[in-house]
Short mmCIF file of C-alpha atoms and ligand atoms in Angstrom, two decimals:
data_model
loop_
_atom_site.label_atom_id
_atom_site.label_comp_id
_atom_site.label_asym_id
_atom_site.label_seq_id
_atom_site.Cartn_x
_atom_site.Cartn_y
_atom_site.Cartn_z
CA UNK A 138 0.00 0.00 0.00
CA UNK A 139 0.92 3.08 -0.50
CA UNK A 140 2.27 5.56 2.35
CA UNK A 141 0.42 8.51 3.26
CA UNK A 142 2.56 11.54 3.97
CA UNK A 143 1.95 13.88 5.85
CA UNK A 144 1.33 16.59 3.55
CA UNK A 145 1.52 15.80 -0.18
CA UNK A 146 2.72 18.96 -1.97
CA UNK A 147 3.79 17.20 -5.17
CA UNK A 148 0.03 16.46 -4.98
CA UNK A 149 -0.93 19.91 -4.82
CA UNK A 150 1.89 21.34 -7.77
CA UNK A 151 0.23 18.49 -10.09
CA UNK A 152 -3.53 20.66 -9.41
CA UNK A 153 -1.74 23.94 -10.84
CA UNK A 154 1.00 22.34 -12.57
CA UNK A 155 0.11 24.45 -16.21
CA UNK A 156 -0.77 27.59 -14.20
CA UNK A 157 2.53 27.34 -12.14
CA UNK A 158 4.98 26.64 -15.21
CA UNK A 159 3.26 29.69 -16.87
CA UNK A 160 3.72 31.86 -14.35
CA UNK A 161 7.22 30.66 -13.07
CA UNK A 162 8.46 31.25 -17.14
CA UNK A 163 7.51 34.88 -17.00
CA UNK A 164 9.42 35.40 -14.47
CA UNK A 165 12.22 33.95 -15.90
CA UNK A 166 12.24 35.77 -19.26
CA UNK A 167 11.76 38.92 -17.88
CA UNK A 168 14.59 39.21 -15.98
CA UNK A 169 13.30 40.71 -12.88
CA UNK A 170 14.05 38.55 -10.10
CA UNK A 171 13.89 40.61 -7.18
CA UNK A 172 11.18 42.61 -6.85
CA UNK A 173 9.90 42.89 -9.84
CA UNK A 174 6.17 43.76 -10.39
CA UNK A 175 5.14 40.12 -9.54
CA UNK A 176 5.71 40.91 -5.93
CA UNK A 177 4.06 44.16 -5.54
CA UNK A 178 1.00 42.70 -7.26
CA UNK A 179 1.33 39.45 -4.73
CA UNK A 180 1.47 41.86 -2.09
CA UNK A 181 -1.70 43.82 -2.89
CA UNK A 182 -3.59 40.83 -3.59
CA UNK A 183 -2.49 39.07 0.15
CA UNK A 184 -3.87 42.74 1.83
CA UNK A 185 -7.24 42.38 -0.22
CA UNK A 186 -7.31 39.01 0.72
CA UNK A 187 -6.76 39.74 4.69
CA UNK A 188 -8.98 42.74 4.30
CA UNK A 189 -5.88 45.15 5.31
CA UNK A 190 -4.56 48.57 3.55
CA UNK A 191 -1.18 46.98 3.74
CA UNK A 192 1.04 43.91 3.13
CA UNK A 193 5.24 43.77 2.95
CA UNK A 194 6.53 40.77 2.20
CA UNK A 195 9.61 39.18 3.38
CA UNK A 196 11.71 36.27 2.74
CA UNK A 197 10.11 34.31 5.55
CA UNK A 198 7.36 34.34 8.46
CA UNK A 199 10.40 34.43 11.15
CA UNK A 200 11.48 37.30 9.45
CA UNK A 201 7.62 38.79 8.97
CA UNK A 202 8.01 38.18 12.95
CA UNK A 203 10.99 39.91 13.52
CA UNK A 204 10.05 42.75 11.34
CA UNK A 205 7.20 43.65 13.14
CA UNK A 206 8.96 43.16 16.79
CA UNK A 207 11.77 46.16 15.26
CA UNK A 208 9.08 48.39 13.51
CA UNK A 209 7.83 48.67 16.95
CA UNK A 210 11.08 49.74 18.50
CA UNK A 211 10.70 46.73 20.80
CA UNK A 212 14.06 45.30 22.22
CA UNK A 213 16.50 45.70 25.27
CA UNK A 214 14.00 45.42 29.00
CA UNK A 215 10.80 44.81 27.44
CA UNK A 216 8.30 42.02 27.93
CA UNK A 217 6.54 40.79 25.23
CA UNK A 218 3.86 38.02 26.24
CA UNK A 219 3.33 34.78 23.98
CA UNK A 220 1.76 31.24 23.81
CA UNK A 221 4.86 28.34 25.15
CA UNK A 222 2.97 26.10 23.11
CA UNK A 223 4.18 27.51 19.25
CA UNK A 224 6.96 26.66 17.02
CA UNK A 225 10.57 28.33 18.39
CA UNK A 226 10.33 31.52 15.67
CA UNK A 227 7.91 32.89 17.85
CA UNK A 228 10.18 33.10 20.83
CA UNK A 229 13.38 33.22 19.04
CA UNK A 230 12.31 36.56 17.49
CA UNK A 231 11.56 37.63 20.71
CA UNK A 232 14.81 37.08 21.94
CA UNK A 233 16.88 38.43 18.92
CA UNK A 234 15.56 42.02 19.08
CA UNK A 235 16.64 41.54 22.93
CA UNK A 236 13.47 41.56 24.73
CA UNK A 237 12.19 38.98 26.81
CA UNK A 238 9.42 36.35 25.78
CA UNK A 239 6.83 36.01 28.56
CA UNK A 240 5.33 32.31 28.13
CA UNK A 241 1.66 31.44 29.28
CA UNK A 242 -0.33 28.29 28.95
CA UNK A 243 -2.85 27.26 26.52
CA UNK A 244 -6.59 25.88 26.56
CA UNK A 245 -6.42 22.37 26.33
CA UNK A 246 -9.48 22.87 23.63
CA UNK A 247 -8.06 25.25 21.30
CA UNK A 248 -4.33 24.86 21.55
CA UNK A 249 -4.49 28.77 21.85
CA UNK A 250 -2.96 31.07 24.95
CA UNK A 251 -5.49 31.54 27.49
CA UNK A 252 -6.62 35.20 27.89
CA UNK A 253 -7.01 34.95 31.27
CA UNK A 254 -3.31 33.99 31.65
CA UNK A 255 -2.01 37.01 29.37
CA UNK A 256 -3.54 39.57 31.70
CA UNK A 257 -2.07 38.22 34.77
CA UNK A 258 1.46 37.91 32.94
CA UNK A 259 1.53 41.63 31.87
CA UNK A 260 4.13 43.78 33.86
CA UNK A 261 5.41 47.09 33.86
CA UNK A 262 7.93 46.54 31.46
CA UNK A 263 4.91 44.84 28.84
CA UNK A 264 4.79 46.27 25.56
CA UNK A 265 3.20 43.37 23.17
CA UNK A 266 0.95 40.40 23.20
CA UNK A 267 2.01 38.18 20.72
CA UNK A 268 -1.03 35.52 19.88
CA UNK A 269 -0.22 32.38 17.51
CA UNK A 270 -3.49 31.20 15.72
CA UNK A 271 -1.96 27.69 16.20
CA UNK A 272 -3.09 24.84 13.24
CA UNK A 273 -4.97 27.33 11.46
CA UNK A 274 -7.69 28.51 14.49
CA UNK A 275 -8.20 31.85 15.52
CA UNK A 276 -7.08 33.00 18.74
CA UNK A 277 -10.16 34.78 20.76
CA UNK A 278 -9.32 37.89 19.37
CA UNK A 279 -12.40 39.67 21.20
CA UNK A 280 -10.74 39.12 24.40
CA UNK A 281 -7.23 39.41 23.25
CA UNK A 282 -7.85 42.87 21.67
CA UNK A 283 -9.68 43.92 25.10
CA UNK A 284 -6.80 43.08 27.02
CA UNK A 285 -4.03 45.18 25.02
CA UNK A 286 -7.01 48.15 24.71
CA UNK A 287 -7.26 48.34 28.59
CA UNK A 288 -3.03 48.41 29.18
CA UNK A 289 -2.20 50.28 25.98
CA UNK A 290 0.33 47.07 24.43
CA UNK A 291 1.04 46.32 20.90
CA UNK A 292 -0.48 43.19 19.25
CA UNK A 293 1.45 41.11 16.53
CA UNK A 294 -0.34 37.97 15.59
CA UNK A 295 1.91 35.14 14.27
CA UNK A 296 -0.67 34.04 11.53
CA UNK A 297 1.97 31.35 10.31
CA UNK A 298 -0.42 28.31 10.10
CA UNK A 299 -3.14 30.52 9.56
CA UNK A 300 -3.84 32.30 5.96
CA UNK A 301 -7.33 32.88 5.49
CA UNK A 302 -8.59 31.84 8.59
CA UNK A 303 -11.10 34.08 10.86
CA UNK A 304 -12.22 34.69 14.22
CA UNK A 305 -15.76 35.63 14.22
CA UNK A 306 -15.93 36.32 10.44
CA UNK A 307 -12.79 38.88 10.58
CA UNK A 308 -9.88 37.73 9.18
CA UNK A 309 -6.73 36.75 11.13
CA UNK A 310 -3.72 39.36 10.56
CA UNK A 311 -6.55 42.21 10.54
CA UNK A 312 -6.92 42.17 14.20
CA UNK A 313 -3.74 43.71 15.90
CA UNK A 314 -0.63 45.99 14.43
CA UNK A 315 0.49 43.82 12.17
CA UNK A 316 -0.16 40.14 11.31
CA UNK A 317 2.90 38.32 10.34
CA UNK A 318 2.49 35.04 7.93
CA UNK A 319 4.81 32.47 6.76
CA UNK A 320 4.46 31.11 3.39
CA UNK A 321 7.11 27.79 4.14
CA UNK A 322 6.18 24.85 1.56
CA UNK A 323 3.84 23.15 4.05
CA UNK A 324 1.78 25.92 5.55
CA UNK A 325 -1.46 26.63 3.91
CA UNK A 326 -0.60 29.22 1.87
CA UNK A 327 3.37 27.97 1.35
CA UNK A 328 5.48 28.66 -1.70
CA UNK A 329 7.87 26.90 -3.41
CA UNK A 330 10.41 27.64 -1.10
CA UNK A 331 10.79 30.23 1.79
CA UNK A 332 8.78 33.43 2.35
CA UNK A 333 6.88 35.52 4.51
CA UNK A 334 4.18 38.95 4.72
CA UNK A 335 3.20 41.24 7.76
CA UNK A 336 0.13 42.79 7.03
CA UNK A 337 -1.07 46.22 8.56
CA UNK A 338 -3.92 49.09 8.52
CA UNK A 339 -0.79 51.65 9.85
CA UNK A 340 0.62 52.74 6.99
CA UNK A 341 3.49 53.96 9.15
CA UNK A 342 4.23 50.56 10.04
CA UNK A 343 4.35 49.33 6.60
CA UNK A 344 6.39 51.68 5.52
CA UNK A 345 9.05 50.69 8.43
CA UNK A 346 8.82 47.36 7.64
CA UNK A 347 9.65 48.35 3.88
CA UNK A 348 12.40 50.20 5.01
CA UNK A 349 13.82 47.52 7.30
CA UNK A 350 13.60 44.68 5.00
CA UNK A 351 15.76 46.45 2.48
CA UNK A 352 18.77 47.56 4.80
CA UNK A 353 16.74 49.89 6.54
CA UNK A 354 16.92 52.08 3.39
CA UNK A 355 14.30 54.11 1.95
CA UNK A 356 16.55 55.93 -0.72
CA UNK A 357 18.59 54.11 -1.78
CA UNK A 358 22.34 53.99 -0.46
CA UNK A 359 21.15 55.68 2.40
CA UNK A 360 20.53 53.72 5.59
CA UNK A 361 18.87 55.13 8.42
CA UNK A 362 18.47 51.86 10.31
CA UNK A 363 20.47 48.45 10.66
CA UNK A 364 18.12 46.30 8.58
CA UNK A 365 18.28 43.33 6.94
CA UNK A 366 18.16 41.56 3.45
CA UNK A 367 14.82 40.00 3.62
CA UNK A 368 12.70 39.77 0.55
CA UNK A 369 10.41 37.06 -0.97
CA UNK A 370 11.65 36.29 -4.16
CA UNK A 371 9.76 36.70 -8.08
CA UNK A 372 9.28 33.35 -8.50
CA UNK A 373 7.88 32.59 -5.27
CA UNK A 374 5.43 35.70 -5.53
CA UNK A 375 4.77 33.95 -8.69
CA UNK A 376 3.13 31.17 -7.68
CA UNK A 377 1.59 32.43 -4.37
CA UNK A 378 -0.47 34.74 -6.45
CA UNK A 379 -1.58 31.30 -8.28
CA UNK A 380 -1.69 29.72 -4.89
CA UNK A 381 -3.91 32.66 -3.17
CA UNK A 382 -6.32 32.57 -6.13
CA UNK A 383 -7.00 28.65 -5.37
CA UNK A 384 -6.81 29.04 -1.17
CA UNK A 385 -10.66 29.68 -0.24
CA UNK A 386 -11.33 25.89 -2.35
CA UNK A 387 -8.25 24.33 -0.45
CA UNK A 388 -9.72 25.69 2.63
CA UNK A 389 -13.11 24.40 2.45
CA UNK A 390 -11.42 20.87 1.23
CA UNK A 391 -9.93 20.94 4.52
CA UNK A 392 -12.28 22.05 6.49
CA UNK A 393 -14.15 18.87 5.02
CA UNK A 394 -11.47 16.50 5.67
CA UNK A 395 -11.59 17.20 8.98
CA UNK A 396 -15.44 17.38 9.14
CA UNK A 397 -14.83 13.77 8.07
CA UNK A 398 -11.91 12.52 10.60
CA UNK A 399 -14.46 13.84 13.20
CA UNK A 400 -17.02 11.62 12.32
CA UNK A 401 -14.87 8.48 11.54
CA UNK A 402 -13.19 8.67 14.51
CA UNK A 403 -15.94 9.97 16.96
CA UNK A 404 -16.31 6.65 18.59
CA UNK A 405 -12.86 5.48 19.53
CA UNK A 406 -12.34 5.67 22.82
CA UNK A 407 -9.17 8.07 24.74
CA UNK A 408 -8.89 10.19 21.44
CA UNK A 409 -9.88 14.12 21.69
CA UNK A 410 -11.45 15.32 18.53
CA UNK A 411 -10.69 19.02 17.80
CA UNK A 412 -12.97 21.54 17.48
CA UNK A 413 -14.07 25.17 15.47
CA UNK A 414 -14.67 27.36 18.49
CA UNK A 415 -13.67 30.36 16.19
CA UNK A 416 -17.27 30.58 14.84
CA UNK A 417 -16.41 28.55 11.69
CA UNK A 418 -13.43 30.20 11.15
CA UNK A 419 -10.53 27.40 11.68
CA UNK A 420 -8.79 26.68 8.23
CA UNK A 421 -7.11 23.25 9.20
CA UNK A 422 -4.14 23.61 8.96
CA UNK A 423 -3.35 20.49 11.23
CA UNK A 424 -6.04 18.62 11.98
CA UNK A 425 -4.99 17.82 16.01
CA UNK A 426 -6.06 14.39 17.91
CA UNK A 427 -5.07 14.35 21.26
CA UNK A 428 -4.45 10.73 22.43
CA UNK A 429 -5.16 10.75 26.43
CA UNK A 430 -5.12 7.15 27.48
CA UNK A 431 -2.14 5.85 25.16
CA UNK A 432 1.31 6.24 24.62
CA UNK A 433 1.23 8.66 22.06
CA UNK A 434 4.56 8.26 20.58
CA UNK A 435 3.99 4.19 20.60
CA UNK A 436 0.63 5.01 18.52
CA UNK A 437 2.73 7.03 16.05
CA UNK A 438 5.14 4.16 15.46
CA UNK A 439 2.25 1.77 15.06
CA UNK A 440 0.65 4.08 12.74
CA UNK A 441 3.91 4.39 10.56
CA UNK A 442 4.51 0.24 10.63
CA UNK A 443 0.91 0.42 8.56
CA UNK A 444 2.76 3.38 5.99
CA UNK A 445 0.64 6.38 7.71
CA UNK A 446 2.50 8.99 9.07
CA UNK A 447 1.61 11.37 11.47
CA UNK A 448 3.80 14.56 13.15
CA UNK A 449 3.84 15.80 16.79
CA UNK A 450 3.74 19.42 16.66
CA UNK A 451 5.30 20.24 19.28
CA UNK A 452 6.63 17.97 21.52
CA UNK A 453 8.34 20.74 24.13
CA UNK A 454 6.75 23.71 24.58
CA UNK A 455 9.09 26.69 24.73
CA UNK A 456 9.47 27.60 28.12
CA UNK A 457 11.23 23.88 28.52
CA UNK A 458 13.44 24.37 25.86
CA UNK A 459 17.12 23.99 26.21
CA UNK A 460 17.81 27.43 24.59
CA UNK A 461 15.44 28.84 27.11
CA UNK A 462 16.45 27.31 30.53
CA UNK A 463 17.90 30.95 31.02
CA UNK A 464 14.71 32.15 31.74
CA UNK A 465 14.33 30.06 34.84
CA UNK A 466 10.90 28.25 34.11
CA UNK A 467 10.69 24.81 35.56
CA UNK A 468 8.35 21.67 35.17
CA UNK A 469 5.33 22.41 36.25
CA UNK A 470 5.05 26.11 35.69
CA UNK A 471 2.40 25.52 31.98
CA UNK A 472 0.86 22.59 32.77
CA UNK A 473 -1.46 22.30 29.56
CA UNK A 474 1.28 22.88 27.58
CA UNK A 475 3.20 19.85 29.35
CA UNK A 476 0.59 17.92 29.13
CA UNK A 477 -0.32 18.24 25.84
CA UNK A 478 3.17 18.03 24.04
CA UNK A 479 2.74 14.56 25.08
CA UNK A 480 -0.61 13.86 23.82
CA UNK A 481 -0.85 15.31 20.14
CA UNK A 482 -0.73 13.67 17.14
CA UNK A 483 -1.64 16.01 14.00
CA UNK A 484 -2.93 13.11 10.72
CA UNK A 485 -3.02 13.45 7.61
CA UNK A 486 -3.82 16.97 6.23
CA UNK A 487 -3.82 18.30 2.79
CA UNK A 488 -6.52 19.68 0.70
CA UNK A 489 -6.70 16.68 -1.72
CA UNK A 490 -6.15 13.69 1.10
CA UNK A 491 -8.93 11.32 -0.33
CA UNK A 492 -11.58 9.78 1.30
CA UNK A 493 -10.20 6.04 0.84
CA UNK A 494 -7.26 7.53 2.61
CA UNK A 495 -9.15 8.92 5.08
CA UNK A 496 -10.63 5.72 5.90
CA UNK A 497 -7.72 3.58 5.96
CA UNK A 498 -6.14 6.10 8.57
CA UNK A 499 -9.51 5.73 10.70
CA UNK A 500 -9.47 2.23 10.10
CA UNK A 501 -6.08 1.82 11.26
CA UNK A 502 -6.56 3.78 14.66
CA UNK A 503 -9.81 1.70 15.37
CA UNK A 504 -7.78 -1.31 14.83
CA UNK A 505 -4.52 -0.05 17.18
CA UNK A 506 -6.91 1.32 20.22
CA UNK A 507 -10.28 -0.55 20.00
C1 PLP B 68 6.20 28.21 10.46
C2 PLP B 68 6.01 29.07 11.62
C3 PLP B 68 6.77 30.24 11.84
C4 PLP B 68 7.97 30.59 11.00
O1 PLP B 68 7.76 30.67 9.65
P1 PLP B 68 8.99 30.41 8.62
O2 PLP B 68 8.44 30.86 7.33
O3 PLP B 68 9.29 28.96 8.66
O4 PLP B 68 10.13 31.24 9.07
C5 PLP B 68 6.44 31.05 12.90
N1 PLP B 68 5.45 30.74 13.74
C6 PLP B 68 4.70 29.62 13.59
C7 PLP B 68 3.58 29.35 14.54
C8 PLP B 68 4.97 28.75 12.54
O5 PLP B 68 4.24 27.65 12.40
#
């Protein structure tokens, strides 16, 4: 039988495959490589598609990230609050403009920080809240957006895994300062290779961000910052545009796929189902068991013995990290987050997973728990 990866991108090129060439051939003939007109048309399309005046893009969502964190003049002595349960760019960022990541625990239901935990973490020295709309659902950006309102703090939401996605109807990345996305291969929106956009209503921001992103230059040989090199290449720009034009369809194939893994797999006992608590908003980007009453790592193993794979996003949370034991949080302090690096198991997800393979990865957990 054939093995069932993860995701299947090859799968996905093979969709847009005449689309893609076309648009990857332009590019090449016309000689503009870096940014050419192909990215400035990429990036008005990604703010029309976020509902945002703005979008910059960048060579990758770490780099959308730490963008944002400098455009805000955030660095040495300041706090900036953020989920422990999130891949390391959102911390690392954190850490390389010199300011210190504040980590709070997550609801076991959403994977997402708990609000209630933000407010009590905010200090004198807090200047941003730094949400992660983890697997593609929507922080509660009503209470969120309260929070920073009432203490007067900046908002950057890592909308990594989360292109398209919305709390409440509003799109993620229109919410707070600046939304910062990653478009890596496997992320819903993901490239051919590396890339990233922060989106904003402040036009002030955007402009920063410009500025940054091209050795903080605005005229050019003249530097009024230390920036950086980070842009997103022609041909990737190329073939998001394609990409963004096919997203909304990709989302709602997902959002099926995992309407279906919910009901195959409803009645297996010790396996927590995920759930839309965004108000229909969640885009899938993993779709999340947890696995309570197993060994979740020996379930993985006997999963890939039958050629299905499966990934464990994220198996430390950040505060526990090596890089972080600086910081001086012990076992104990996020206990969700503990917990549940130890428990999830994110299956099969790609817009075109089929429904045989859906089934055999159903049948196959029914036949290793039941
Ligand atoms: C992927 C990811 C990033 C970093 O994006 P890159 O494009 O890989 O640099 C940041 N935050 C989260 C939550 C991610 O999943």
């Amino acid at each position: 039988m054939k093995k069932i990866p993860p995701v299947d991108l090859a799968r996905q090129y093979k969709e847009i495959e005449q689309e893609a060439n076309q648009a990857v051939l332009e590019v090449l003939s016309s000689g503009r490589y870096i940014n050419g007109p192909v990215v400035f048309q990429f990036e008005e399309e990604f703010a029309d598609y976020n509902n945002v005046s703005h979008s910059v893009s960048c060579a990758s969502g770490t780099d959308a990230l730490y963008l944002a964190l400098r455009a805000l003049n955030i660095g040495d002595g300041d706090e900036v609050i953020t989920s422990s349960f999130t891949f390391i760019a959102t911390g690392e960022v954190i850490t390389r403009v010199g300011a210190t990541p504040i980590f709070v625990d997550i609801e076991a239901e959403t994977f997402n920080c708990d609000c209630a935990l933000i407010e009590a973490a905010i200090t004198e020295r807090t200047k941003a809240i730094m949400p992660v709309h983890l697997y593609g659902h929507a922080v509660d950006m009503d209470c969120l957006m309260d929070i920073a309102k009432r203490h007067g703090l900046y908002v950057i939401e890592d909308c990594a895994q989360a292109t398209g996605a919305r709390w409440q109807g509003q799109r993620v990345g229109s919410f707070g300062d600046m939304g910062c996305f990653s478009f890596f291969p496997t992320k819903n929106l993901g490239g051919c290779g590396d890339g990233g956009a922060v989106t904003t209503n402040n036009i002030d921001l955007a402009k920063s961000i410009r500025m940054l992103k091209e050795h903080g230059s605005i005229e050019r040989y003249r530097h009024e910052e230390i920036g950086l090199n980070s842009r997103l290449d022609a041909i990737q720009a190329a073939i998001l545009r394609i990409k963004l034009s096919h997203l909304d369809q990709w989302n709602e194939n997902r959002r099926a796929i995992a309407q279906a893994y919910n009901h195959l797999l409803e009645h297996i006992p010790g396996l927590s189902l995920p759930q839309d608590k965004s108000g229909q908003g969640h885009i899938w980007n993993q779709y999340t068991i947890r696995v309570d009453k197993f060994d979740r790592d020996q379930l993985r193993e006997e999963l890939e013995k039958k050629d299905i794979s499966s990934m464990v996003y994220y198996p430390i949370p950040l505060h526990l990290q090596p890089v972080y034991q600086n910081l001086g949080y012990r076992l104990g302090d996020l206990p969700i987050s503990e917990k549940i690096s130890k428990q999830v198991l994110s299956l099969p997800m790609f817009p075109n997973l089929s429904s045989e393979e859906q089934e055999r990865i159903a049948y196959a957990l029914k036949e290793l728990i039941v």
